[in-house]
Short mmCIF file of C-alpha atoms and ligand atoms in Angstrom, two decimals:
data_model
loop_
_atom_site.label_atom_id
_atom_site.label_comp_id
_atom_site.label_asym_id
_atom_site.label_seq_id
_atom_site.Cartn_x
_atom_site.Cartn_y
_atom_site.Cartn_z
CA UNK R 1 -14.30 36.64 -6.63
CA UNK R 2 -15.06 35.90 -10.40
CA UNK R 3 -15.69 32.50 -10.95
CA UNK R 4 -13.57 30.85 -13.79
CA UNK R 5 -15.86 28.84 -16.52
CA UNK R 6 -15.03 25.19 -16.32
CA UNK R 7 -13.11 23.85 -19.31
CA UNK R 8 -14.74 22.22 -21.92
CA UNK R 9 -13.29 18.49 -22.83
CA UNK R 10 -13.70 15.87 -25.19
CA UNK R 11 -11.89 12.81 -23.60
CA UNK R 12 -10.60 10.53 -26.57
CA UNK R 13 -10.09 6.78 -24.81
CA UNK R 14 -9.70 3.63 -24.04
CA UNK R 15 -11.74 2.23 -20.79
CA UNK R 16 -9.65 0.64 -19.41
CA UNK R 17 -9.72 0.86 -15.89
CA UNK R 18 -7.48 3.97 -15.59
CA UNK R 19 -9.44 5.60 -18.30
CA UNK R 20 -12.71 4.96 -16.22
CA UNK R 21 -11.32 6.53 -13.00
CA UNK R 22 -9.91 9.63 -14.59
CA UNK R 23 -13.18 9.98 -16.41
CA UNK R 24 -14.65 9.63 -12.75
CA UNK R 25 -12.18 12.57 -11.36
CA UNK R 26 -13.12 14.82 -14.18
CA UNK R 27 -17.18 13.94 -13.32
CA UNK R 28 -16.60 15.05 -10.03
CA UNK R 29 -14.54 18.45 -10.88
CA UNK R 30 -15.79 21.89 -11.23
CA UNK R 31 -12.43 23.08 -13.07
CA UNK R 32 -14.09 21.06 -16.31
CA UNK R 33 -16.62 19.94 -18.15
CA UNK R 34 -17.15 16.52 -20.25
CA UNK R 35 -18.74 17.70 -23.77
CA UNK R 36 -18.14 13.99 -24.90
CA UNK R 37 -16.53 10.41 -25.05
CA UNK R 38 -14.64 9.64 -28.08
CA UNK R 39 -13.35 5.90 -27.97
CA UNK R 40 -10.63 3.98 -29.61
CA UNK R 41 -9.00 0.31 -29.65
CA UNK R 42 -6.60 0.16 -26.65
CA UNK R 43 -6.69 -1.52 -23.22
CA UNK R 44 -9.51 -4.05 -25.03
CA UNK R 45 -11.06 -3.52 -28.28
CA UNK R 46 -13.41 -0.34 -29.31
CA UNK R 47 -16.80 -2.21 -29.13
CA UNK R 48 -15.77 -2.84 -25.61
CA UNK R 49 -14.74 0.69 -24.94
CA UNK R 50 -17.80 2.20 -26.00
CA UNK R 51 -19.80 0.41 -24.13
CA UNK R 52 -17.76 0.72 -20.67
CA UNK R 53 -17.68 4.72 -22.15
CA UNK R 54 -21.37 4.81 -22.22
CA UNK R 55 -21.75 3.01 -18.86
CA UNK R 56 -19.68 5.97 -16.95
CA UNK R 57 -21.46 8.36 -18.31
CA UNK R 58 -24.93 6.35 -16.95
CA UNK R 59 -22.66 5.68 -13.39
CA UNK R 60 -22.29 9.69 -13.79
CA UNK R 61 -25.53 10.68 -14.33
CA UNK R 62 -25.20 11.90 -17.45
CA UNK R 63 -26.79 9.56 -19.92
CA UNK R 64 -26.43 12.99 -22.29
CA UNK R 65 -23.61 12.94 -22.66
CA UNK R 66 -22.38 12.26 -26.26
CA UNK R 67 -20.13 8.56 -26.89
CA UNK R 68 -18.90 8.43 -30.16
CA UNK R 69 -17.35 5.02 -31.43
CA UNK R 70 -13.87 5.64 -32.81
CA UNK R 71 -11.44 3.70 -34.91
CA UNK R 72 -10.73 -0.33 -34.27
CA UNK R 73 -7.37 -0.08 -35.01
CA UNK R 74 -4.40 1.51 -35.57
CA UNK R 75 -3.83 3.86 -38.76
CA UNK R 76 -1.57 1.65 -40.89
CA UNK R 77 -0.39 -1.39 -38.98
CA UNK R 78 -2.57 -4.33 -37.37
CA UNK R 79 -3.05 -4.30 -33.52
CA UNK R 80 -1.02 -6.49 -31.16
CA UNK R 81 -1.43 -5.08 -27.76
CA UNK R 82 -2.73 -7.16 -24.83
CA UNK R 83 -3.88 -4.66 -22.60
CA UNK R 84 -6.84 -7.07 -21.25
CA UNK R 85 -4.20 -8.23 -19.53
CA UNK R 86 -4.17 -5.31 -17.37
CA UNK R 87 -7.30 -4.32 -17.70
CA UNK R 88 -9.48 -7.51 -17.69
CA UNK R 89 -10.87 -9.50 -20.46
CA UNK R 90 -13.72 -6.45 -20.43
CA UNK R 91 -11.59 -3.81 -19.64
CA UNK R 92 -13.21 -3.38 -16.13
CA UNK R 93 -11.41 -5.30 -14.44
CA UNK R 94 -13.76 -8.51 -15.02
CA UNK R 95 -15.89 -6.86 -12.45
CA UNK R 96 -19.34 -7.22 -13.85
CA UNK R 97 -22.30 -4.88 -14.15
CA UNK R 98 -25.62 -4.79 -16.25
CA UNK R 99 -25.22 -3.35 -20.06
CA UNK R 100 -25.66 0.25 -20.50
CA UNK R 101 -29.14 1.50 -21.68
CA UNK R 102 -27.61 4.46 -24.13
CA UNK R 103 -26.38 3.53 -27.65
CA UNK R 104 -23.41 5.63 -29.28
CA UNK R 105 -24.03 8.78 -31.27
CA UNK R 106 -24.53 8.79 -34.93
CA UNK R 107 -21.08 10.01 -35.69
CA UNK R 108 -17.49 8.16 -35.29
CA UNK R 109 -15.25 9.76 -32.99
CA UNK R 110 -12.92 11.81 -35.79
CA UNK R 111 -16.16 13.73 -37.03
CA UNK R 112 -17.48 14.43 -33.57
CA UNK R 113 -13.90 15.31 -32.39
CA UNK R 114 -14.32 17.78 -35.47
CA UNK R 115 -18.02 19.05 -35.21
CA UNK R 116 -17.35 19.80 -31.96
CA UNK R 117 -13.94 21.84 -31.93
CA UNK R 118 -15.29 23.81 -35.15
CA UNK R 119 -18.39 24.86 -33.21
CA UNK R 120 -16.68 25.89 -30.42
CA UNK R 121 -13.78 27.73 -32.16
CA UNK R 122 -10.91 28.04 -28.91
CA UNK R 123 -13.36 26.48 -26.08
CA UNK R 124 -12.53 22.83 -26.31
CA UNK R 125 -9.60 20.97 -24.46
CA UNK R 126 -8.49 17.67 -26.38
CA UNK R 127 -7.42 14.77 -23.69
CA UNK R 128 -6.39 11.57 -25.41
CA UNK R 129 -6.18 8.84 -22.82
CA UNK R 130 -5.58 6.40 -25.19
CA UNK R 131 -3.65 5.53 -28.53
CA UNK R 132 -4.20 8.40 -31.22
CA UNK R 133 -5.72 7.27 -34.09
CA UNK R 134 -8.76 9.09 -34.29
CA UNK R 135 -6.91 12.47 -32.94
CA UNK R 136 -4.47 11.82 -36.46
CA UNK R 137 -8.34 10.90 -38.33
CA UNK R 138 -9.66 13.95 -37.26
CA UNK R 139 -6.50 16.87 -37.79
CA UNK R 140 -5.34 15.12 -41.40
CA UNK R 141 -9.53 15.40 -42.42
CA UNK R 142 -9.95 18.82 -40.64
CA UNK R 143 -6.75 20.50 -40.08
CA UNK R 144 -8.39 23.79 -39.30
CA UNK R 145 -8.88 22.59 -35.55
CA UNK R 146 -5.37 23.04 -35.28
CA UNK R 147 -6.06 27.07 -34.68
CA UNK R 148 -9.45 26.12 -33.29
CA UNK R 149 -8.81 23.54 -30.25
CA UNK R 150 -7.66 25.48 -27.11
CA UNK R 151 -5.17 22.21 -26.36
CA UNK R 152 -4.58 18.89 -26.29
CA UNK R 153 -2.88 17.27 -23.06
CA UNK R 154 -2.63 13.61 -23.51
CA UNK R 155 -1.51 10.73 -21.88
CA UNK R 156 1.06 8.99 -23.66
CA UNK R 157 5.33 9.15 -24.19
CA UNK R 158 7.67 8.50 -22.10
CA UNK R 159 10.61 11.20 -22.20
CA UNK R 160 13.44 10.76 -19.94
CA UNK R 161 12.06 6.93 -18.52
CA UNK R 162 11.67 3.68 -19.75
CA UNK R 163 8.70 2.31 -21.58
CA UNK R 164 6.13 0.19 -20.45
CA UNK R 165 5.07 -1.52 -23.47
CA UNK R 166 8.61 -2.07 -25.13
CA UNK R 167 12.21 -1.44 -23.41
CA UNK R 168 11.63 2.21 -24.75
CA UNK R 169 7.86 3.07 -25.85
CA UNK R 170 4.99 4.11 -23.67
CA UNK R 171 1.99 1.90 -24.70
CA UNK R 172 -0.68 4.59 -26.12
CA UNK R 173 2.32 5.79 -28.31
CA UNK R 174 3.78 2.28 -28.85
CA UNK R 175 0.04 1.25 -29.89
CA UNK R 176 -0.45 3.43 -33.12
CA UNK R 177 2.82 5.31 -33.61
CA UNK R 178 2.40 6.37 -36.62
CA UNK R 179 -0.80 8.71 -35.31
CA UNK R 180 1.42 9.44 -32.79
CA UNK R 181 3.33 11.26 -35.36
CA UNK R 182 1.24 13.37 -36.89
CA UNK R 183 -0.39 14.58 -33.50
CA UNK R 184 3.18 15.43 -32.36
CA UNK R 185 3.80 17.42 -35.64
CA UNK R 186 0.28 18.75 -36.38
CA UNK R 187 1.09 22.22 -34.69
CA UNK R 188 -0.87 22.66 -31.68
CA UNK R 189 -0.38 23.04 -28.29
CA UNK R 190 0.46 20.05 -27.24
CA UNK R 191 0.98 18.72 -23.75
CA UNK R 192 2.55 15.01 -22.83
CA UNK R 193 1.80 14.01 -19.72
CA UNK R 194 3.82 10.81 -19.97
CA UNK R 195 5.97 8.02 -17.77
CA UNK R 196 8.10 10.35 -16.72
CA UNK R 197 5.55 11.99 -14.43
CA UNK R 198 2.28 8.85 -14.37
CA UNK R 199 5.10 6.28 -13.01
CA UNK R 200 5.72 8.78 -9.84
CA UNK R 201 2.16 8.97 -8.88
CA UNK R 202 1.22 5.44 -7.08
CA UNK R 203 -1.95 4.08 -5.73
CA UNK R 204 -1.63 2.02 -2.72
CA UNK R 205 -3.57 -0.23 -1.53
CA UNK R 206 -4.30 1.93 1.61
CA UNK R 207 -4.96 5.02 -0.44
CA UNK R 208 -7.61 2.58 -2.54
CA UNK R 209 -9.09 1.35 0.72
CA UNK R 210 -9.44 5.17 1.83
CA UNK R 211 -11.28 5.63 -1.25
CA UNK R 212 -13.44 2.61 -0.78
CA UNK R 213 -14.46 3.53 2.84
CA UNK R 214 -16.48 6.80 1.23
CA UNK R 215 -18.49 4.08 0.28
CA UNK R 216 -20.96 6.67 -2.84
CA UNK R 217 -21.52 5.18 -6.28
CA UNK R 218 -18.29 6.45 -7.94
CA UNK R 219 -16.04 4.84 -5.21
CA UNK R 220 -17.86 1.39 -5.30
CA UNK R 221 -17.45 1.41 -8.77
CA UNK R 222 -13.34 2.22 -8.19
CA UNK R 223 -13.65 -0.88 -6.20
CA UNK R 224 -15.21 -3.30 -8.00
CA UNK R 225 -12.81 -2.22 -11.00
CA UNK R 226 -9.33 -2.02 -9.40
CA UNK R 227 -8.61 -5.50 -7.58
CA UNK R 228 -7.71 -7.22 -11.14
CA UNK R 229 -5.77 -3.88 -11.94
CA UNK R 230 -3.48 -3.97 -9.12
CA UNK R 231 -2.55 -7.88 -8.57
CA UNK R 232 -1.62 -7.23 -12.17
CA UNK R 233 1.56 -4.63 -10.66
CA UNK R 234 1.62 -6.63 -7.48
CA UNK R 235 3.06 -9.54 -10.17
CA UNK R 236 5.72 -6.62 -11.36
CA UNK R 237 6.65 -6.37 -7.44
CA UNK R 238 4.80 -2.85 -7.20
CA UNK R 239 2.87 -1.49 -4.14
CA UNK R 240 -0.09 -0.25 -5.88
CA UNK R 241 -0.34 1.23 -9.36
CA UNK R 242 1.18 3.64 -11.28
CA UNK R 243 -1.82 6.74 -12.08
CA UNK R 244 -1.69 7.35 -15.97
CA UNK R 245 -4.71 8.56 -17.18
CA UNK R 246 -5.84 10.63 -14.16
CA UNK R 247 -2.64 12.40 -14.18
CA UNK R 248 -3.57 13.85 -17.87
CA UNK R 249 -7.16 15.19 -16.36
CA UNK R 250 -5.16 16.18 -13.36
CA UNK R 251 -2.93 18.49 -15.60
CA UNK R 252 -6.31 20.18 -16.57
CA UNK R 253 -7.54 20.62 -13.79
CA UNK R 254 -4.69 22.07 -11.81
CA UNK R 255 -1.00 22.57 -13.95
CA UNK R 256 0.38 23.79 -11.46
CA UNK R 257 0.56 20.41 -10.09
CA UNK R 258 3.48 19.38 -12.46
CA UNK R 259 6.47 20.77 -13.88
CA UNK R 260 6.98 20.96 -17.47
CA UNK R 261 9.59 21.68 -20.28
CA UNK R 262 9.02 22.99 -23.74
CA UNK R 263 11.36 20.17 -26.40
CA UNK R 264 10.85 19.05 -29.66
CA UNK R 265 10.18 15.74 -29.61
CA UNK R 266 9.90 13.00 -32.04
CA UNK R 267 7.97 9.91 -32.45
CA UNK R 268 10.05 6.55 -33.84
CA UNK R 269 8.10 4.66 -36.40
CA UNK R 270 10.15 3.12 -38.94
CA UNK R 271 12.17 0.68 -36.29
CA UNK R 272 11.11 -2.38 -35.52
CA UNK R 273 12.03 -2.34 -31.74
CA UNK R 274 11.78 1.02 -30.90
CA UNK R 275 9.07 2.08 -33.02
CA UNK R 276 6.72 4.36 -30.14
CA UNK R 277 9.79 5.74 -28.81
CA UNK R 278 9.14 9.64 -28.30
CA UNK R 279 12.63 11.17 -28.05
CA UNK R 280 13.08 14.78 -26.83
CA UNK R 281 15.76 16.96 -28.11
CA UNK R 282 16.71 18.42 -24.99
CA UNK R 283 19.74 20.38 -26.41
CA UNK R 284 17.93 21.76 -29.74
CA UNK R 285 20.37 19.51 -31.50
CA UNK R 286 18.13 19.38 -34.54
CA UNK R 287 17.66 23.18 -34.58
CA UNK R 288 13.53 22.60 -34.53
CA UNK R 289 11.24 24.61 -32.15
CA UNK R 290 9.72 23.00 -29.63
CA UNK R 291 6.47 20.93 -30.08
CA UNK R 292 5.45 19.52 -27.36
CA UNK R 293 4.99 20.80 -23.20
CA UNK R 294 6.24 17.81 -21.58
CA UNK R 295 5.76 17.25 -18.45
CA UNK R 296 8.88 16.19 -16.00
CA UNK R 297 7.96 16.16 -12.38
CA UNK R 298 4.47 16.28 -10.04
CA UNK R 299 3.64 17.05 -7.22
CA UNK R 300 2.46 13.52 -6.29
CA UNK R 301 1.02 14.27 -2.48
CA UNK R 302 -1.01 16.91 -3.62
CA UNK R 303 -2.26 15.49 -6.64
CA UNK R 304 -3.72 12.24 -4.91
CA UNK R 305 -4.92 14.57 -1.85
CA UNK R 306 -6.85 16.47 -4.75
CA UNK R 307 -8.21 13.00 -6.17
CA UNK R 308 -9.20 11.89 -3.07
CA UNK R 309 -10.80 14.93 -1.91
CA UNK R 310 -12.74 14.48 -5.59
CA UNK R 311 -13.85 11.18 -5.34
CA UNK R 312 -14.95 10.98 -1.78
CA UNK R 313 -15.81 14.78 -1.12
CA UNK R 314 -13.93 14.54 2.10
CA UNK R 315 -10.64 17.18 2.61
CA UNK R 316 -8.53 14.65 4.71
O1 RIB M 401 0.71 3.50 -20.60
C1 RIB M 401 -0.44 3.81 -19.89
C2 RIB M 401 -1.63 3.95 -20.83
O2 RIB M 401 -1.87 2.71 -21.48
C3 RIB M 401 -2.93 4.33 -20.15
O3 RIB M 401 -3.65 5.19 -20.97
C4 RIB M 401 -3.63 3.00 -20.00
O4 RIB M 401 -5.02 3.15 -19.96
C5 RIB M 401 -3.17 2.25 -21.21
O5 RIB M 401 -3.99 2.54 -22.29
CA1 CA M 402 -5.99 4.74 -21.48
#
């Protein structure tokens, strides 16, 4: 049988203990293969990012791989989230470990996201895990990687569901909307793997111990990272945690694990309480085509058999 090449990815993010377990699942996946780290301000602040960025890559063994340091903060507007919350004052769940050895590459995150895509004209797979200011950076400096990216499936919206950072906005989108906006609209093919589909995956505590009994470097570190992650949706009365970021990588690896609908959808930025809101136009009311793939449903049992099989190399 011919074998498929793996996919090539930059992952733009925010580690952020999601982020670092989806960057895990795509480690330990043949579909794909990580050309680089971009990071961004997000679950804790970009200095922080980068450094838990260059730290998987180390945990990976891959200290060659590429992290470039990406923007601080959003494109117009100042930065109020509190994802350390969720995420720990560190972003790792105020598990500690000893710094990473690596230092970032030369380039911020919008020029590598560019170098990279130009070189590679139709190879490279965009996955933002994380607000999209240096995805807007990169198309409004280089808009030529619109024809030369072979897509972008990020992690962000929330289309027929409630938000999670406001009463209607998904965080990554409620965190820079206005980059939001001009990735929506920049023309490319453009996946959302949102709420409507991260929310049905969960994490239980019984799935997380299965993972912890494999007991190899990449499942230790799951462990040491999740405990602050998940009393955090214990307090919201949840059994386990909703799986964001690793349903984006998921989608890459294996689309046929969700179902998705073609809309054109639009990003709120002008109000003050809904700004982040990405609203689809199910009924082609405004007469646009459709920009965005979004994804509505996923096959939740398989997906997490597929992680699990991943992470601990065991087919249960
Ligand atoms: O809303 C979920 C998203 O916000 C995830 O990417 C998580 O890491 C946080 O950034
Ligand atoms: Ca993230």
């Amino acid at each position: 049988m011919a074998q498929t090449r793996p996919k090539r990815l930059i992952i733009d993010t925010d580690p952020g203990v999601d982020d670092s377990m989806a960057i895990l699942f795509a480690f330990r996946s043949p579909e794909v293969r990580i050309e680089g780290l971009t990071t961004i301000f997000g679950n804790v602040g970009v200095e922080q990012t980068t450094r838990n960025a260059l730290r998987l890559v180390e945990l990976a063994g891959h200290p060659e791989i590429p992290v470039a340091m990406g923007a601080p903060k959003p494109l117009t507007r100042p930065f109020t989230g509190k994802g350390w919350e969720v995420h720990g004052r560190n972003g790792l769940g105020e598990a500690e470990f000893p710094e990473p050895e690596g230092q970032p590459d030369s380039r911020r995150a919008a020029n590598f996201i560019i170098d990279t895509i130009m070189a590679n004209p139709g190879e490279i797979t965009l996955v933002p895990l994380g607000p999209l200011t240096n995805v807007a950076l990169a198309v409004s400096v280089e808009p030529r990687i619109v024809e030369n990216v072979r897509e972008v499936v990020l992690m962000g919206g929330a289309a027929n569901v409630a938000g999670n950072a406001s009463p209607v906005a998904e965080a990554n989108i409620r965190n820079d909307p206005e980059s939001a906006h001009i990735v929506f609209h920049a023309g490319w093919p453009l996946t959302m793997v949102g709420l409507d589909v991260t929310e049905k995956t969960m994490m239980t505590p019984d799935y997380l111990d299965q993972l912890r009994a494999a007991n190899n470097p990449f499942t230790d570190f799951i462990s040491a990272i999740t405990p602050h992650y998940l009393n955090f949706s214990k307090r919201l009365g949840l059994n386990g945690f909703p799986v964001h970021d690793s349903s984006a990588l998921a989608y890459v690896i294996d689309p046929s694990l969700f179902d998705c609908r073609p809309a054109y959808v639009e990003v709120e930025t002008r109000s003050e309480h809904y700004s982040g809101n990405t609203v689809p136009d199910w009924r082609g009311q405004r007469g646009q085509e459709p920009n965005v793939n979004v994804c509505v449903d996923v096959d939740s049992d398989r997906f997490l058999a597929l992680y699990r099989e991943r992470l601990t190399g065991v087919n249960a």
